[in-house]
Amino acid sequence: MTRIVIVEDEIDIASVVQDYLRHAGYETEHFADGRSALDSIVASPPDLTLLDIMLPRLDGIEVLRRAREHTAHPIIMLTARIEEVDRLLGLELGADDYVCKPFSPRELVARVRAVLRRTAPGPAAGASGDAPGLVLDDVHWRASLEGTPLNLTRREFGLLQVLSRHPGRIFSRARLLELAYDDTVDVTERAIDSHVKNLRRKLGAVTPGHDWIRSVYGVGFAWEAPA
C-alpha cells in the first residue's frame, strides 16, 4: 500500500487529511513537528510526504532541505504563506508541488494522485540523451554528463529533459512550464530562470568550456549542443 507521511502541527487539519487519504486507499503516518518527521523520512522514505512549512522544532523548508540530501521521493508543501519567495525557495530545493491553505481535502487528494502518477517509475529503465556524454535515467530521475553525476532536483531534471531532447529549439518560459512540470504544480515563470541558472552551474562544473543552455533575449531558452 502507498505510504504517505503527513507533517502538520495543526491536529484538526492533519486528522481531516488523514481521513480523506485513508478513504482514498493510502496508508498514512502523522508527525506534528519537523524534527520527528525528518528522522522518520530519512530512516524510511515514504512514497510521498505532505509537508507544512510552519512547524515546531524544525520548519518545513529546513526539513525539505535536509530530506533532499537523502531521498528523492515526492514532497508536496502545505502552507498559508503565499509569498513568491517561499514558492521559489521550496521548488528550488526539490518540492514537487505546493498547496496553499485553506485547501479542499478532495483537491489535495487529487494533487497527491497527480504527483504520484508523475513520479511513478516507468515500465523499464531508460537511459538517453541528445548530447554527447549526457545520460538521463527517466525512471530514477538521475542525470550524468561525461560520467559525472549532476545531482539534479526533480525540477531541474524535468527542465533538462525537455531542453536536451530538442537541441536548438527555442522554448518560451511558459512552454517550459507546460512541458517540464505538471499543470497542477504552482510554479512561476521566474522559477524557470532559477532552475536554468542552477542547471548551467552544474553542467558547467563538468564542462566549463561550453554553455549548454542558450538564452534568447525576450523569448526563452534553447539547448546548445557542441559543434
XYZ file of C-alpha atoms in Angstrom:
227
model
C 0.000 0.000 0.000
C 1.210 3.506 -0.828
C 2.516 5.172 2.332
C 2.097 8.914 2.843
C 3.675 10.908 5.665
C 1.743 13.975 6.852
C 3.798 16.621 8.652
C 1.332 19.104 10.138
C 1.182 20.642 13.629
C -2.494 21.620 13.372
C -4.122 18.419 14.596
C -7.576 19.171 13.155
C -6.143 19.674 9.664
C -3.959 16.569 9.936
C -6.923 14.481 11.077
C -9.094 15.543 8.132
C -6.271 14.943 5.642
C -5.627 11.503 7.114
C -9.308 10.566 6.849
C -9.510 11.579 3.200
C -6.261 9.856 2.248
C -7.189 6.646 4.028
C -10.581 6.673 2.326
C -8.705 7.003 -0.989
C -6.738 3.861 -0.174
C -3.468 5.271 1.176
C -1.622 4.318 4.329
C -0.804 7.412 6.412
C 1.557 8.396 9.196
C 1.384 11.735 11.021
C 4.075 13.882 12.644
C 3.391 17.166 14.434
C 6.942 18.550 14.386
C 9.715 18.838 11.834
C 12.454 17.056 13.749
C 10.499 13.835 14.304
C 9.297 13.876 10.710
C 12.802 14.328 9.295
C 14.191 11.455 11.349
C 11.443 9.153 10.060
C 11.707 10.311 6.438
C 15.468 9.758 6.355
C 15.260 6.376 8.089
C 12.399 5.086 5.937
C 11.379 7.311 2.988
C 7.648 7.116 2.285
C 6.050 7.110 -1.151
C 5.066 10.766 -0.651
C 5.275 13.440 2.048
C 2.817 16.259 2.744
C 4.961 18.878 4.472
C 3.720 22.019 6.228
C 6.129 24.976 6.318
C 5.299 26.424 9.740
C 6.351 23.652 12.128
C 7.779 23.459 15.652
C 11.353 22.311 16.307
C 12.322 22.411 12.600
C 10.448 24.351 9.891
C 9.279 22.726 6.678
C 11.824 24.430 4.426
C 14.683 23.075 6.540
C 13.059 19.621 6.642
C 12.847 19.722 2.839
C 16.440 20.875 2.509
C 17.815 18.114 4.721
C 15.496 15.416 3.360
C 16.680 16.088 -0.180
C 20.207 15.169 0.904
C 18.968 11.613 1.471
C 15.859 10.936 -0.615
C 14.227 11.987 -3.891
C 10.696 10.799 -3.030
C 7.921 13.294 -3.923
C 7.157 16.056 -1.405
C 4.146 18.392 -1.511
C 4.455 21.578 0.540
C 1.472 22.842 2.573
C 1.480 26.458 3.647
C -0.527 29.569 4.451
C 2.400 31.715 3.295
C 1.803 32.536 -0.355
C 4.690 34.918 -0.963
C 6.514 34.114 -4.194
C 9.892 33.836 -2.452
C 8.585 30.915 -0.402
C 7.319 29.128 -3.515
C 10.583 29.644 -5.360
C 12.677 28.513 -2.399
C 10.626 25.404 -1.847
C 10.612 24.395 -5.505
C 14.322 25.085 -5.982
C 15.043 22.775 -3.066
C 13.110 19.994 -4.771
C 9.457 20.243 -3.728
C 7.151 18.531 -6.214
C 4.065 20.626 -5.626
C 2.791 23.491 -3.496
C -0.692 23.726 -1.934
C -1.848 26.878 -0.146
C -4.150 26.867 2.873
C -7.063 26.808 3.146
C -7.430 23.925 0.707
C -10.101 21.418 -0.195
C -9.236 17.917 1.078
C -10.589 16.497 -2.178
C -8.308 18.787 -4.161
C -5.368 17.718 -2.005
C -6.096 14.047 -2.695
C -6.222 14.876 -6.423
C -2.841 16.618 -6.149
C -1.411 13.582 -4.352
C -2.637 11.262 -7.103
C -1.264 13.545 -9.826
C 2.190 13.765 -8.229
C 2.329 10.011 -7.615
C 1.421 9.367 -11.265
C 4.014 11.823 -12.492
C 6.803 10.434 -10.323
C 5.958 6.739 -10.685
C 8.679 4.582 -12.276
C 8.107 3.643 -15.899
C 7.845 0.052 -17.116
C 11.563 -0.161 -17.755
C 14.608 1.870 -17.006
C 15.736 4.042 -19.841
C 18.913 5.970 -20.445
C 19.017 8.532 -23.156
C 20.489 11.861 -24.083
C 20.523 14.222 -27.011
C 24.021 15.499 -26.349
C 27.324 13.644 -26.348
C 28.052 12.287 -22.894
C 24.662 13.255 -21.427
C 22.674 10.377 -19.932
C 19.167 10.747 -18.499
C 17.602 7.980 -16.419
C 13.870 8.693 -16.642
C 12.939 6.082 -14.058
C 15.185 7.200 -11.224
C 15.363 10.895 -12.212
C 19.153 10.811 -12.462
C 21.426 12.520 -14.936
C 25.123 12.379 -15.682
C 27.424 14.231 -18.042
C 30.598 12.560 -19.254
C 30.204 10.021 -16.453
C 29.828 12.653 -13.720
C 26.528 12.633 -11.756
C 24.783 16.012 -11.914
C 22.772 15.661 -8.673
C 19.690 17.429 -10.006
C 16.412 18.175 -8.285
C 13.264 16.830 -9.961
C 12.507 20.294 -11.282
C 15.972 20.618 -12.820
C 15.761 17.112 -14.272
C 12.417 17.848 -15.948
C 13.775 21.034 -17.473
C 16.956 19.320 -18.691
C 14.881 16.505 -20.162
C 12.793 18.857 -22.301
C 15.635 21.082 -23.466
C 18.228 18.403 -24.231
C 15.860 16.282 -26.307
C 15.139 19.191 -28.645
C 18.562 20.717 -29.332
C 18.433 24.130 -30.959
C 14.706 24.567 -30.394
C 13.794 27.766 -28.533
C 11.311 27.299 -25.693
C 9.494 30.164 -24.038
C 9.251 30.126 -20.245
C 5.524 29.488 -20.495
C 6.081 26.498 -22.794
C 8.722 25.067 -20.478
C 6.256 25.321 -17.610
C 3.780 23.262 -19.631
C 6.254 20.602 -20.770
C 8.601 20.252 -17.801
C 6.089 20.441 -14.960
C 2.665 19.039 -14.229
C -0.119 21.587 -14.694
C -1.109 21.190 -11.043
C 2.227 22.490 -9.842
C 2.274 26.079 -8.635
C 5.389 27.314 -10.438
C 6.004 30.792 -11.783
C 7.975 31.732 -14.890
C 10.605 33.292 -12.622
C 11.276 29.822 -11.254
C 12.413 28.757 -14.736
C 15.200 31.335 -14.587
C 16.344 29.968 -11.233
C 16.340 26.378 -12.483
C 18.224 27.335 -15.645
C 20.840 29.122 -13.535
C 21.281 26.022 -11.364
C 21.467 23.741 -14.413
C 24.118 25.913 -16.054
C 26.185 25.850 -12.893
C 26.012 22.054 -12.569
C 26.652 21.398 -16.261
C 29.421 23.988 -16.355
C 31.206 22.352 -13.444
C 31.688 19.277 -15.668
C 32.346 21.044 -18.988
C 33.497 24.595 -18.193
C 34.276 25.326 -21.848
C 30.703 25.005 -23.090
C 27.432 26.753 -22.150
C 24.738 24.142 -22.760
C 21.717 26.412 -22.335
C 21.465 29.491 -24.549
C 19.344 32.467 -23.517
C 17.317 34.062 -26.297
C 16.522 37.596 -25.212
C 12.817 38.233 -24.831
C 11.915 34.678 -25.875
C 13.318 31.918 -23.683
C 15.982 29.218 -23.776
C 17.460 26.637 -26.134
C 19.746 23.621 -25.722
C 23.110 24.302 -27.351
C 24.810 21.045 -28.337
C 28.561 21.161 -29.042
C 29.503 21.769 -32.673
